[in-house]
JSON list of C-alpha atoms and ligand atoms in Angstrom, two decimals:
[
{"chain": "A", "resi": 64, "resn": "MET", "atom": "CA", "xyz": [0.00, 0.00, 0.00]},
{"chain": "A", "resi": 65, "resn": "ASN", "atom": "CA", "xyz": [1.14, 3.52, -0.79]},
{"chain": "A", "resi": 66, "resn": "ILE", "atom": "CA", "xyz": [0.11, 6.37, 1.48]},
{"chain": "A", "resi": 67, "resn": "HIS", "atom": "CA", "xyz": [1.00, 9.90, 0.41]},
{"chain": "A", "resi": 68, "resn": "ILE", "atom": "CA", "xyz": [0.54, 12.77, 2.85]},
{"chain": "A", "resi": 69, "resn": "ILE", "atom": "CA", "xyz": [0.50, 16.48, 2.02]},
{"chain": "A", "resi": 70, "resn": "SER", "atom": "CA", "xyz": [1.44, 18.65, 4.98]},
{"chain": "A", "resi": 71, "resn": "VAL", "atom": "CA", "xyz": [2.70, 22.13, 5.85]},
{"chain": "A", "resi": 72, "resn": "VAL", "atom": "CA", "xyz": [4.61, 20.69, 8.84]},
{"chain": "A", "resi": 73, "resn": "PRO", "atom": "CA", "xyz": [6.17, 17.52, 7.41]},
{"chain": "A", "resi": 74, "resn": "GLU", "atom": "CA", "xyz": [8.65, 17.46, 10.31]},
{"chain": "A", "resi": 75, "resn": "LEU", "atom": "CA", "xyz": [5.80, 16.25, 12.53]},
{"chain": "A", "resi": 76, "resn": "LEU", "atom": "CA", "xyz": [5.62, 13.09, 10.43]},
{"chain": "A", "resi": 77, "resn": "GLU", "atom": "CA", "xyz": [9.30, 12.19, 10.37]},
{"chain": "A", "resi": 78, "resn": "SER", "atom": "CA", "xyz": [9.36, 9.67, 13.18]},
{"chain": "A", "resi": 79, "resn": "PRO", "atom": "CA", "xyz": [5.96, 7.96, 13.66]},
{"chain": "A", "resi": 80, "resn": "PHE", "atom": "CA", "xyz": [6.38, 5.41, 10.86]},
{"chain": "A", "resi": 81, "resn": "ASN", "atom": "CA", "xyz": [9.98, 4.46, 11.56]},
{"chain": "A", "resi": 82, "resn": "HIS", "atom": "CA", "xyz": [9.52, 2.25, 14.60]},
{"chain": "A", "resi": 83, "resn": "SER", "atom": "CA", "xyz": [8.06, -1.06, 15.61]},
{"chain": "A", "resi": 84, "resn": "ILE", "atom": "CA", "xyz": [5.29, -2.52, 13.48]},
{"chain": "A", "resi": 85, "resn": "LEU", "atom": "CA", "xyz": [5.19, 0.19, 10.83]},
{"chain": "A", "resi": 86, "resn": "LYS", "atom": "CA", "xyz": [8.94, 0.08, 10.43]},
{"chain": "A", "resi": 87, "resn": "ARG", "atom": "CA", "xyz": [8.66, -3.64, 9.76]},
{"chain": "A", "resi": 88, "resn": "ALA", "atom": "CA", "xyz": [5.83, -3.05, 7.30]},
{"chain": "A", "resi": 89, "resn": "LYS", "atom": "CA", "xyz": [8.01, -0.63, 5.38]},
{"chain": "A", "resi": 90, "resn": "GLU", "atom": "CA", "xyz": [11.02, -2.95, 5.45]},
{"chain": "A", "resi": 91, "resn": "ARG", "atom": "CA", "xyz": [8.89, -5.78, 4.10]},
{"chain": "A", "resi": 92, "resn": "GLY", "atom": "CA", "xyz": [7.73, -3.56, 1.26]},
{"chain": "A", "resi": 93, "resn": "LEU", "atom": "CA", "xyz": [4.10, -3.78, 2.41]},
{"chain": "A", "resi": 94, "resn": "LEU", "atom": "CA", "xyz": [3.72, -0.10, 3.26]},
{"chain": "A", "resi": 95, "resn": "ASN", "atom": "CA", "xyz": [5.24, 2.94, 1.60]},
{"chain": "A", "resi": 96, "resn": "VAL", "atom": "CA", "xyz": [4.62, 6.32, 3.25]},
{"chain": "A", "resi": 97, "resn": "VAL", "atom": "CA", "xyz": [5.63, 9.48, 1.37]},
{"chain": "A", "resi": 98, "resn": "VAL", "atom": "CA", "xyz": [5.30, 12.86, 3.06]},
{"chain": "A", "resi": 99, "resn": "HIS", "atom": "CA", "xyz": [5.16, 15.95, 0.82]},
{"chain": "A", "resi": 100, "resn": "ASN", "atom": "CA", "xyz": [5.76, 19.51, 1.98]},
{"chain": "A", "resi": 101, "resn": "LEU", "atom": "CA", "xyz": [2.99, 21.71, 0.58]},
{"chain": "A", "resi": 102, "resn": "ARG", "atom": "CA", "xyz": [5.44, 24.62, 0.39]},
{"chain": "A", "resi": 103, "resn": "LYS", "atom": "CA", "xyz": [7.04, 22.87, -2.57]},
{"chain": "A", "resi": 104, "resn": "TRP", "atom": "CA", "xyz": [3.96, 24.08, -4.48]},
{"chain": "A", "resi": 105, "resn": "SER", "atom": "CA", "xyz": [3.88, 27.57, -2.91]},
{"chain": "A", "resi": 106, "resn": "ILE", "atom": "CA", "xyz": [2.68, 30.29, -5.25]},
{"chain": "A", "resi": 107, "resn": "ASN", "atom": "CA", "xyz": [5.41, 32.95, -4.86]},
{"chain": "A", "resi": 108, "resn": "LYS", "atom": "CA", "xyz": [8.85, 33.75, -3.53]},
{"chain": "A", "resi": 109, "resn": "HIS", "atom": "CA", "xyz": [7.41, 34.30, -0.06]},
{"chain": "A", "resi": 110, "resn": "ASN", "atom": "CA", "xyz": [6.55, 30.59, 0.01]},
{"chain": "A", "resi": 111, "resn": "GLN", "atom": "CA", "xyz": [2.88, 31.49, 0.32]},
{"chain": "A", "resi": 112, "resn": "ILE", "atom": "CA", "xyz": [0.36, 28.68, 0.66]},
{"chain": "A", "resi": 113, "resn": "ASP", "atom": "CA", "xyz": [-2.42, 30.34, 2.65]},
{"chain": "A", "resi": 114, "resn": "ASP", "atom": "CA", "xyz": [-4.40, 33.58, 2.75]},
{"chain": "A", "resi": 115, "resn": "TYR", "atom": "CA", "xyz": [-7.05, 35.43, 4.76]},
{"chain": "A", "resi": 116, "resn": "GLN", "atom": "CA", "xyz": [-10.58, 34.10, 4.58]},
{"chain": "A", "resi": 117, "resn": "TYR", "atom": "CA", "xyz": [-13.26, 35.82, 2.53]},
{"chain": "A", "resi": 118, "resn": "GLY", "atom": "CA", "xyz": [-15.87, 37.46, 4.73]},
{"chain": "A", "resi": 119, "resn": "GLY", "atom": "CA", "xyz": [-13.29, 38.27, 7.38]},
{"chain": "A", "resi": 120, "resn": "GLY", "atom": "CA", "xyz": [-12.36, 36.56, 10.60]},
{"chain": "A", "resi": 121, "resn": "ALA", "atom": "CA", "xyz": [-9.23, 35.29, 12.24]},
{"chain": "A", "resi": 122, "resn": "GLY", "atom": "CA", "xyz": [-7.15, 32.47, 10.84]},
{"chain": "A", "resi": 123, "resn": "MET", "atom": "CA", "xyz": [-5.60, 31.64, 7.51]},
{"chain": "A", "resi": 124, "resn": "VAL", "atom": "CA", "xyz": [-6.99, 29.27, 4.89]},
{"chain": "A", "resi": 125, "resn": "ILE", "atom": "CA", "xyz": [-4.86, 27.02, 2.68]},
{"chain": "A", "resi": 126, "resn": "MET", "atom": "CA", "xyz": [-5.29, 28.24, -0.90]},
{"chain": "A", "resi": 127, "resn": "CYS", "atom": "CA", "xyz": [-6.60, 26.26, -3.86]},
{"chain": "A", "resi": 128, "resn": "GLU", "atom": "CA", "xyz": [-3.66, 26.81, -6.16]},
{"chain": "A", "resi": 129, "resn": "PRO", "atom": "CA", "xyz": [-0.78, 25.23, -4.24]},
{"chain": "A", "resi": 130, "resn": "LEU", "atom": "CA", "xyz": [-2.86, 22.34, -2.92]},
{"chain": "A", "resi": 131, "resn": "VAL", "atom": "CA", "xyz": [-4.51, 21.56, -6.27]},
{"chain": "A", "resi": 132, "resn": "ASN", "atom": "CA", "xyz": [-1.11, 21.69, -7.97]},
{"chain": "A", "resi": 133, "resn": "ALA", "atom": "CA", "xyz": [0.23, 19.28, -5.38]},
{"chain": "A", "resi": 134, "resn": "ILE", "atom": "CA", "xyz": [-2.71, 16.87, -5.73]},
{"chain": "A", "resi": 135, "resn": "GLU", "atom": "CA", "xyz": [-2.63, 16.93, -9.54]},
{"chain": "A", "resi": 136, "resn": "GLU", "atom": "CA", "xyz": [1.12, 16.39, -9.68]},
{"chain": "A", "resi": 137, "resn": "LEU", "atom": "CA", "xyz": [0.82, 13.34, -7.40]},
{"chain": "A", "resi": 138, "resn": "GLN", "atom": "CA", "xyz": [-2.14, 12.07, -9.45]},
{"chain": "A", "resi": 139, "resn": "LYS", "atom": "CA", "xyz": [0.09, 11.93, -12.53]},
{"chain": "A", "resi": 140, "resn": "ASP", "atom": "CA", "xyz": [1.98, 9.02, -10.98]},
{"chain": "A", "resi": 141, "resn": "THR", "atom": "CA", "xyz": [-0.70, 7.45, -8.80]},
{"chain": "A", "resi": 142, "resn": "LYS", "atom": "CA", "xyz": [-4.39, 6.71, -9.16]},
{"chain": "A", "resi": 143, "resn": "PHE", "atom": "CA", "xyz": [-5.62, 7.32, -5.60]},
{"chain": "A", "resi": 144, "resn": "ASP", "atom": "CA", "xyz": [-8.45, 5.14, -4.28]},
{"chain": "A", "resi": 145, "resn": "GLU", "atom": "CA", "xyz": [-9.23, 7.77, -1.66]},
{"chain": "A", "resi": 146, "resn": "ILE", "atom": "CA", "xyz": [-8.24, 11.39, -1.12]},
{"chain": "A", "resi": 147, "resn": "ILE", "atom": "CA", "xyz": [-8.79, 11.92, 2.59]},
{"chain": "A", "resi": 148, "resn": "TYR", "atom": "CA", "xyz": [-8.96, 15.29, 4.31]},
{"chain": "A", "resi": 149, "resn": "VAL", "atom": "CA", "xyz": [-8.41, 15.03, 8.05]},
{"chain": "A", "resi": 150, "resn": "THR", "atom": "CA", "xyz": [-10.59, 17.59, 9.77]},
{"chain": "A", "resi": 151, "resn": "PRO", "atom": "CA", "xyz": [-12.53, 17.96, 13.04]},
{"chain": "A", "resi": 152, "resn": "ASP", "atom": "CA", "xyz": [-15.79, 18.28, 11.06]},
{"chain": "A", "resi": 153, "resn": "GLY", "atom": "CA", "xyz": [-15.29, 14.97, 9.24]},
{"chain": "A", "resi": 154, "resn": "GLU", "atom": "CA", "xyz": [-16.84, 11.55, 9.87]},
{"chain": "A", "resi": 155, "resn": "THR", "atom": "CA", "xyz": [-15.68, 10.17, 13.24]},
{"chain": "A", "resi": 156, "resn": "TYR", "atom": "CA", "xyz": [-12.94, 7.60, 12.70]},
{"chain": "A", "resi": 157, "resn": "ASN", "atom": "CA", "xyz": [-13.49, 4.04, 13.90]},
{"chain": "A", "resi": 158, "resn": "GLN", "atom": "CA", "xyz": [-12.28, 0.48, 13.32]},
{"chain": "A", "resi": 159, "resn": "GLN", "atom": "CA", "xyz": [-14.78, -0.17, 10.52]},
{"chain": "A", "resi": 160, "resn": "ILE", "atom": "CA", "xyz": [-13.35, 2.71, 8.49]},
{"chain": "A", "resi": 161, "resn": "THR", "atom": "CA", "xyz": [-9.84, 1.46, 9.27]},
{"chain": "A", "resi": 162, "resn": "ASN", "atom": "CA", "xyz": [-10.71, -2.00, 7.99]},
{"chain": "A", "resi": 163, "resn": "GLN", "atom": "CA", "xyz": [-12.10, -0.57, 4.75]},
{"chain": "A", "resi": 164, "resn": "LEU", "atom": "CA", "xyz": [-9.10, 1.67, 4.18]},
{"chain": "A", "resi": 165, "resn": "SER", "atom": "CA", "xyz": [-6.65, -1.19, 4.80]},
{"chain": "A", "resi": 166, "resn": "LEU", "atom": "CA", "xyz": [-7.97, -2.84, 1.61]},
{"chain": "A", "resi": 167, "resn": "LYS", "atom": "CA", "xyz": [-6.98, 0.11, -0.63]},
{"chain": "A", "resi": 168, "resn": "ASP", "atom": "CA", "xyz": [-3.78, 0.33, -2.67]},
{"chain": "A", "resi": 169, "resn": "ASN", "atom": "CA", "xyz": [-3.19, 4.08, -2.85]},
{"chain": "A", "resi": 170, "resn": "ILE", "atom": "CA", "xyz": [-4.35, 6.71, -0.38]},
{"chain": "A", "resi": 171, "resn": "LEU", "atom": "CA", "xyz": [-3.66, 10.44, -0.28]},
{"chain": "A", "resi": 172, "resn": "ILE", "atom": "CA", "xyz": [-4.10, 12.26, 3.03]},
{"chain": "A", "resi": 173, "resn": "ILE", "atom": "CA", "xyz": [-4.34, 16.05, 3.15]},
{"chain": "A", "resi": 174, "resn": "CYS", "atom": "CA", "xyz": [-3.49, 17.74, 6.44]},
{"chain": "A", "resi": 175, "resn": "GLY", "atom": "CA", "xyz": [-5.02, 21.13, 7.08]},
{"chain": "A", "resi": 176, "resn": "HIS", "atom": "CA", "xyz": [-3.67, 23.83, 9.32]},
{"chain": "A", "resi": 177, "resn": "TYR", "atom": "CA", "xyz": [-4.94, 27.12, 10.68]},
{"chain": "A", "resi": 178, "resn": "LYS", "atom": "CA", "xyz": [-8.59, 27.44, 9.60]},
{"chain": "A", "resi": 179, "resn": "GLY", "atom": "CA", "xyz": [-8.32, 24.55, 7.15]},
{"chain": "A", "resi": 180, "resn": "ILE", "atom": "CA", "xyz": [-8.36, 24.31, 3.37]},
{"chain": "A", "resi": 181, "resn": "ASP", "atom": "CA", "xyz": [-10.49, 26.18, 0.80]},
{"chain": "A", "resi": 182, "resn": "GLN", "atom": "CA", "xyz": [-13.90, 24.48, 0.57]},
{"chain": "A", "resi": 183, "resn": "ARG", "atom": "CA", "xyz": [-13.56, 24.08, -3.22]},
{"chain": "A", "resi": 184, "resn": "ILE", "atom": "CA", "xyz": [-10.81, 21.51, -2.74]},
{"chain": "A", "resi": 185, "resn": "ARG", "atom": "CA", "xyz": [-13.10, 19.55, -0.44]},
{"chain": "A", "resi": 186, "resn": "ASP", "atom": "CA", "xyz": [-15.89, 19.79, -3.01]},
{"chain": "A", "resi": 187, "resn": "HIS", "atom": "CA", "xyz": [-13.86, 18.74, -6.05]},
{"chain": "A", "resi": 188, "resn": "TYR", "atom": "CA", "xyz": [-10.96, 16.51, -4.94]},
{"chain": "A", "resi": 189, "resn": "VAL", "atom": "CA", "xyz": [-11.56, 15.07, -1.48]},
{"chain": "A", "resi": 190, "resn": "THR", "atom": "CA", "xyz": [-13.41, 11.71, -1.38]},
{"chain": "A", "resi": 191, "resn": "LYS", "atom": "CA", "xyz": [-13.52, 11.19, 2.38]},
{"chain": "A", "resi": 192, "resn": "GLU", "atom": "CA", "xyz": [-13.34, 13.50, 5.40]},
{"chain": "A", "resi": 193, "resn": "ILE", "atom": "CA", "xyz": [-12.23, 12.04, 8.71]},
{"chain": "A", "resi": 194, "resn": "SER", "atom": "CA", "xyz": [-12.09, 13.37, 12.28]},
{"chain": "A", "resi": 195, "resn": "ILE", "atom": "CA", "xyz": [-10.32, 11.38, 14.98]},
{"chain": "A", "resi": 196, "resn": "GLY", "atom": "CA", "xyz": [-12.61, 12.59, 17.76]},
{"chain": "A", "resi": 197, "resn": "ASP", "atom": "CA", "xyz": [-14.50, 15.48, 19.29]},
{"chain": "A", "resi": 198, "resn": "TYR", "atom": "CA", "xyz": [-11.60, 17.73, 20.20]},
{"chain": "A", "resi": 199, "resn": "VAL", "atom": "CA", "xyz": [-9.46, 20.09, 18.15]},
{"chain": "A", "resi": 200, "resn": "LEU", "atom": "CA", "xyz": [-5.83, 19.56, 17.19]},
{"chain": "A", "resi": 201, "resn": "SER", "atom": "CA", "xyz": [-3.63, 22.35, 15.89]},
{"chain": "A", "resi": 202, "resn": "GLY", "atom": "CA", "xyz": [-3.22, 20.55, 12.58]},
{"chain": "A", "resi": 203, "resn": "GLY", "atom": "CA", "xyz": [-4.06, 17.34, 10.78]},
{"chain": "A", "resi": 204, "resn": "GLU", "atom": "CA", "xyz": [-0.61, 15.71, 11.05]},
{"chain": "A", "resi": 205, "resn": "LEU", "atom": "CA", "xyz": [-1.19, 13.79, 14.27]},
{"chain": "A", "resi": 206, "resn": "ALA", "atom": "CA", "xyz": [-4.54, 12.62, 12.93]},
{"chain": "A", "resi": 207, "resn": "ALA", "atom": "CA", "xyz": [-2.83, 11.48, 9.71]},
{"chain": "A", "resi": 208, "resn": "ALA", "atom": "CA", "xyz": [-0.25, 9.58, 11.79]},
{"chain": "A", "resi": 209, "resn": "ILE", "atom": "CA", "xyz": [-3.10, 7.81, 13.60]},
{"chain": "A", "resi": 210, "resn": "LEU", "atom": "CA", "xyz": [-4.69, 6.83, 10.29]},
{"chain": "A", "resi": 211, "resn": "VAL", "atom": "CA", "xyz": [-1.42, 5.45, 8.91]},
{"chain": "A", "resi": 212, "resn": "ASP", "atom": "CA", "xyz": [-0.69, 3.51, 12.09]},
{"chain": "A", "resi": 213, "resn": "SER", "atom": "CA", "xyz": [-4.15, 1.98, 12.40]},
{"chain": "A", "resi": 214, "resn": "ILE", "atom": "CA", "xyz": [-4.38, 1.15, 8.68]},
{"chain": "A", "resi": 215, "resn": "GLY", "atom": "CA", "xyz": [-0.78, -0.03, 8.29]},
{"chain": "A", "resi": 216, "resn": "ARG", "atom": "CA", "xyz": [-0.99, -2.70, 10.98]},
{"chain": "A", "resi": 217, "resn": "LEU", "atom": "CA", "xyz": [-3.96, -4.31, 9.22]},
{"chain": "A", "resi": 218, "resn": "ILE", "atom": "CA", "xyz": [-2.17, -4.84, 5.90]},
{"chain": "A", "resi": 219, "resn": "PRO", "atom": "CA", "xyz": [-1.82, -8.62, 5.46]},
{"chain": "A", "resi": 220, "resn": "GLY", "atom": "CA", "xyz": [1.66, -9.75, 6.43]},
{"chain": "A", "resi": 221, "resn": "VAL", "atom": "CA", "xyz": [2.38, -6.78, 8.70]},
{"chain": "A", "resi": 222, "resn": "LEU", "atom": "CA", "xyz": [1.46, -8.36, 12.02]},
{"chain": "A", "resi": 223, "resn": "ASN", "atom": "CA", "xyz": [3.45, -11.47, 12.86]},
{"chain": "A", "resi": 224, "resn": "ASP", "atom": "CA", "xyz": [0.48, -13.32, 14.30]},
{"chain": "A", "resi": 225, "resn": "GLU", "atom": "CA", "xyz": [-2.15, -12.68, 11.67]},
{"chain": "A", "resi": 226, "resn": "THR", "atom": "CA", "xyz": [-4.98, -13.49, 14.02]},
{"chain": "A", "resi": 227, "resn": "SER", "atom": "CA", "xyz": [-4.01, -10.91, 16.57]},
{"chain": "A", "resi": 228, "resn": "ALA", "atom": "CA", "xyz": [-5.74, -8.05, 14.73]},
{"chain": "A", "resi": 229, "resn": "LEU", "atom": "CA", "xyz": [-8.94, -10.06, 14.85]},
{"chain": "A", "resi": 230, "resn": "THR", "atom": "CA", "xyz": [-8.89, -10.05, 18.63]},
{"chain": "A", "resi": 231, "resn": "ASP", "atom": "CA", "xyz": [-8.29, -6.31, 18.94]},
{"chain": "A", "resi": 232, "resn": "SER", "atom": "CA", "xyz": [-10.78, -4.14, 20.74]},
{"chain": "A", "resi": 233, "resn": "PHE", "atom": "CA", "xyz": [-13.57, -3.01, 18.38]},
{"chain": "A", "resi": 234, "resn": "GLN", "atom": "CA", "xyz": [-13.16, -5.78, 15.79]},
{"chain": "A", "resi": 235, "resn": "ASP", "atom": "CA", "xyz": [-16.51, -7.29, 16.92]},
{"chain": "A", "resi": 236, "resn": "ASN", "atom": "CA", "xyz": [-17.83, -4.07, 18.40]},
{"chain": "A", "resi": 237, "resn": "LEU", "atom": "CA", "xyz": [-16.43, -5.46, 21.66]},
{"chain": "A", "resi": 238, "resn": "LEU", "atom": "CA", "xyz": [-13.57, -4.21, 23.81]},
{"chain": "A", "resi": 239, "resn": "ALA", "atom": "CA", "xyz": [-10.65, -6.62, 24.27]},
{"chain": "A", "resi": 240, "resn": "PRO", "atom": "CA", "xyz": [-10.59, -8.78, 27.43]},
{"chain": "A", "resi": 241, "resn": "PRO", "atom": "CA", "xyz": [-7.93, -8.32, 30.14]},
{"chain": "A", "resi": 242, "resn": "VAL", "atom": "CA", "xyz": [-4.55, -9.97, 29.54]},
{"chain": "A", "resi": 243, "resn": "TYR", "atom": "CA", "xyz": [-1.97, -11.33, 31.98]},
{"chain": "A", "resi": 244, "resn": "THR", "atom": "CA", "xyz": [1.58, -12.64, 31.82]},
{"chain": "A", "resi": 245, "resn": "ARG", "atom": "CA", "xyz": [3.98, -14.32, 34.26]},
{"chain": "A", "resi": 246, "resn": "PRO", "atom": "CA", "xyz": [4.17, -14.59, 37.21]},
{"chain": "A", "resi": 247, "resn": "ALA", "atom": "CA", "xyz": [0.86, -16.24, 38.12]},
{"chain": "A", "resi": 248, "resn": "GLU", "atom": "CA", "xyz": [0.96, -14.37, 41.44]},
{"chain": "A", "resi": 249, "resn": "PHE", "atom": "CA", "xyz": [2.49, -10.94, 42.08]},
{"chain": "A", "resi": 250, "resn": "LYS", "atom": "CA", "xyz": [2.22, -9.17, 45.45]},
{"chain": "A", "resi": 251, "resn": "GLY", "atom": "CA", "xyz": [-0.56, -11.63, 46.25]},
{"chain": "A", "resi": 252, "resn": "TRP", "atom": "CA", "xyz": [-2.55, -10.61, 43.14]},
{"chain": "A", "resi": 253, "resn": "LYS", "atom": "CA", "xyz": [-3.50, -13.74, 41.23]},
{"chain": "A", "resi": 254, "resn": "VAL", "atom": "CA", "xyz": [-4.11, -14.37, 37.55]},
{"chain": "A", "resi": 255, "resn": "PRO", "atom": "CA", "xyz": [-7.66, -15.75, 37.05]},
{"chain": "A", "resi": 256, "resn": "ASP", "atom": "CA", "xyz": [-7.54, -19.54, 37.50]},
{"chain": "A", "resi": 257, "resn": "ILE", "atom": "CA", "xyz": [-9.26, -20.25, 34.18]},
{"chain": "A", "resi": 258, "resn": "LEU", "atom": "CA", "xyz": [-6.30, -18.84, 32.24]},
{"chain": "A", "resi": 259, "resn": "LEU", "atom": "CA", "xyz": [-4.05, -21.41, 33.92]},
{"chain": "A", "resi": 260, "resn": "THR", "atom": "CA", "xyz": [-6.22, -24.43, 33.11]},
{"chain": "A", "resi": 261, "resn": "GLY", "atom": "CA", "xyz": [-4.84, -24.87, 29.58]},
{"chain": "A", "resi": 262, "resn": "ASP", "atom": "CA", "xyz": [-8.42, -25.53, 28.39]},
{"chain": "A", "resi": 263, "resn": "PRO", "atom": "CA", "xyz": [-8.80, -23.45, 25.20]},
{"chain": "A", "resi": 264, "resn": "LYS", "atom": "CA", "xyz": [-12.61, -23.65, 25.15]},
{"chain": "A", "resi": 265, "resn": "LYS", "atom": "CA", "xyz": [-12.92, -22.42, 28.74]},
{"chain": "A", "resi": 266, "resn": "VAL", "atom": "CA", "xyz": [-10.41, -19.67, 28.08]},
{"chain": "A", "resi": 267, "resn": "GLU", "atom": "CA", "xyz": [-12.26, -18.56, 24.96]},
{"chain": "A", "resi": 268, "resn": "ASP", "atom": "CA", "xyz": [-15.61, -18.47, 26.79]},
{"chain": "A", "resi": 269, "resn": "TRP", "atom": "CA", "xyz": [-14.10, -16.54, 29.69]},
{"chain": "A", "resi": 270, "resn": "ARG", "atom": "CA", "xyz": [-12.54, -14.00, 27.32]},
{"chain": "A", "resi": 271, "resn": "TYR", "atom": "CA", "xyz": [-15.81, -13.50, 25.53]},
{"chain": "A", "resi": 272, "resn": "GLU", "atom": "CA", "xyz": [-17.66, -12.94, 28.84]},
{"chain": "A", "resi": 273, "resn": "GLN", "atom": "CA", "xyz": [-15.01, -10.48, 29.98]},
{"chain": "A", "resi": 274, "resn": "SER", "atom": "CA", "xyz": [-15.19, -8.62, 26.66]},
{"chain": "A", "resi": 275, "resn": "LEU", "atom": "CA", "xyz": [-18.94, -8.38, 26.91]},
{"chain": "A", "resi": 276, "resn": "GLU", "atom": "CA", "xyz": [-18.80, -7.24, 30.54]},
{"chain": "A", "resi": 277, "resn": "ARG", "atom": "CA", "xyz": [-16.17, -4.60, 29.81]},
{"chain": "A", "resi": 278, "resn": "THR", "atom": "CA", "xyz": [-18.12, -3.33, 26.84]},
{"chain": "A", "resi": 279, "resn": "LYS", "atom": "CA", "xyz": [-21.37, -3.18, 28.85]},
{"chain": "A", "resi": 280, "resn": "THR", "atom": "CA", "xyz": [-19.79, -1.12, 31.61]},
{"chain": "A", "resi": 281, "resn": "ARG", "atom": "CA", "xyz": [-17.39, 1.04, 29.61]},
{"chain": "A", "resi": 282, "resn": "ARG", "atom": "CA", "xyz": [-18.91, 1.40, 26.14]},
{"chain": "A", "resi": 283, "resn": "PRO", "atom": "CA", "xyz": [-22.58, 0.35, 26.10]},
{"chain": "A", "resi": 284, "resn": "ASP", "atom": "CA", "xyz": [-23.00, 2.45, 22.93]},
{"chain": "A", "resi": 285, "resn": "LEU", "atom": "CA", "xyz": [-20.98, -0.20, 21.03]},
{"chain": "A", "resi": 286, "resn": "LEU", "atom": "CA", "xyz": [-23.50, -2.91, 21.96]},
{"chain": "A", "resi": 287, "resn": "ASP", "atom": "CA", "xyz": [-26.47, -0.75, 20.93]},
{"chain": "A", "resi": 288, "resn": "ASP", "atom": "CA", "xyz": [-25.08, -0.59, 17.39]},
{"chain": "A", "resi": 289, "resn": "ASP", "atom": "CA", "xyz": [-25.93, -4.16, 16.47]},
{"chain": "A", "resi": 290, "resn": "GLY", "atom": "CA", "xyz": [-27.95, -5.32, 19.44]},
{"chain": "A", "resi": 291, "resn": "ILE", "atom": "CA", "xyz": [-25.68, -8.05, 20.86]},
{"chain": "B", "resi": 284, "resn": "6GU", "atom": "CL1", "xyz": [-8.51, 15.19, 11.72]},
{"chain": "B", "resi": 284, "resn": "6GU", "atom": "N1", "xyz": [-7.76, 17.52, 12.64]},
{"chain": "B", "resi": 284, "resn": "6GU", "atom": "C1", "xyz": [-7.72, 18.47, 13.58]},
{"chain": "B", "resi": 284, "resn": "6GU", "atom": "N2", "xyz": [-7.05, 19.60, 13.33]},
{"chain": "B", "resi": 284, "resn": "6GU", "atom": "N3", "xyz": [-8.33, 18.37, 14.74]},
{"chain": "B", "resi": 284, "resn": "6GU", "atom": "C2", "xyz": [-8.99, 17.24, 14.96]},
{"chain": "B", "resi": 284, "resn": "6GU", "atom": "C3", "xyz": [-9.07, 16.21, 14.03]},
{"chain": "B", "resi": 284, "resn": "6GU", "atom": "C4", "xyz": [-8.44, 16.39, 12.86]},
{"chain": "B", "resi": 284, "resn": "6GU", "atom": "N4", "xyz": [-9.82, 15.21, 14.54]},
{"chain": "B", "resi": 284, "resn": "6GU", "atom": "C5", "xyz": [-10.18, 15.63, 15.73]},
{"chain": "B", "resi": 284, "resn": "6GU", "atom": "N5", "xyz": [-9.69, 16.84, 16.00]}
]
């Protein structure tokens, strides 16, 4: 999968993909992340990429010309399956969207800054608008990093134990059950006996019950979705 990102602060995206699981995905040739500095397409010698908004008001808006030039230049080499704008007024991101995006070959993510990007780019180029939650970040870069991380780990061959993504929180609209490792007793706190029985059926049932219980108490809204 190829993920291109257009940003005015590309420095924010230097490190997140170079460690751990995403690093491995890149080394295995399963994920290619390319970050582009929007200023490369700035419209004058002042490196301008934004301007005041029509109608007045504080905050700058990223202009059509540099961003459209950037998008169209990248489109010459790549047919993007999705052009995503990360923005607090987008659709709220969740695991279902992640799953869908992990099946794509080429994704372009546009990061806004200041007041955002000119609406005409959203109208004519963007195919999907995503928010990572009901709070405001100073720019889209951290949201883009979250998209790349959550999508990248689902690409087949990225996780060592392929089944482990299936048992993540949210994959069945359920939160993940608690996990334990050695020792079986620490400061008098014991690991639940069932996990020590070696009986896979019992363990599976217990995990399912725990998942359900956790979801009921912490995120009942997830259960309402499909009426488990
Ligand atoms: Cl995608 N961008 C910004 N700037 N703030 C956000 C967001 C995105 N999602 C939630 N808050």
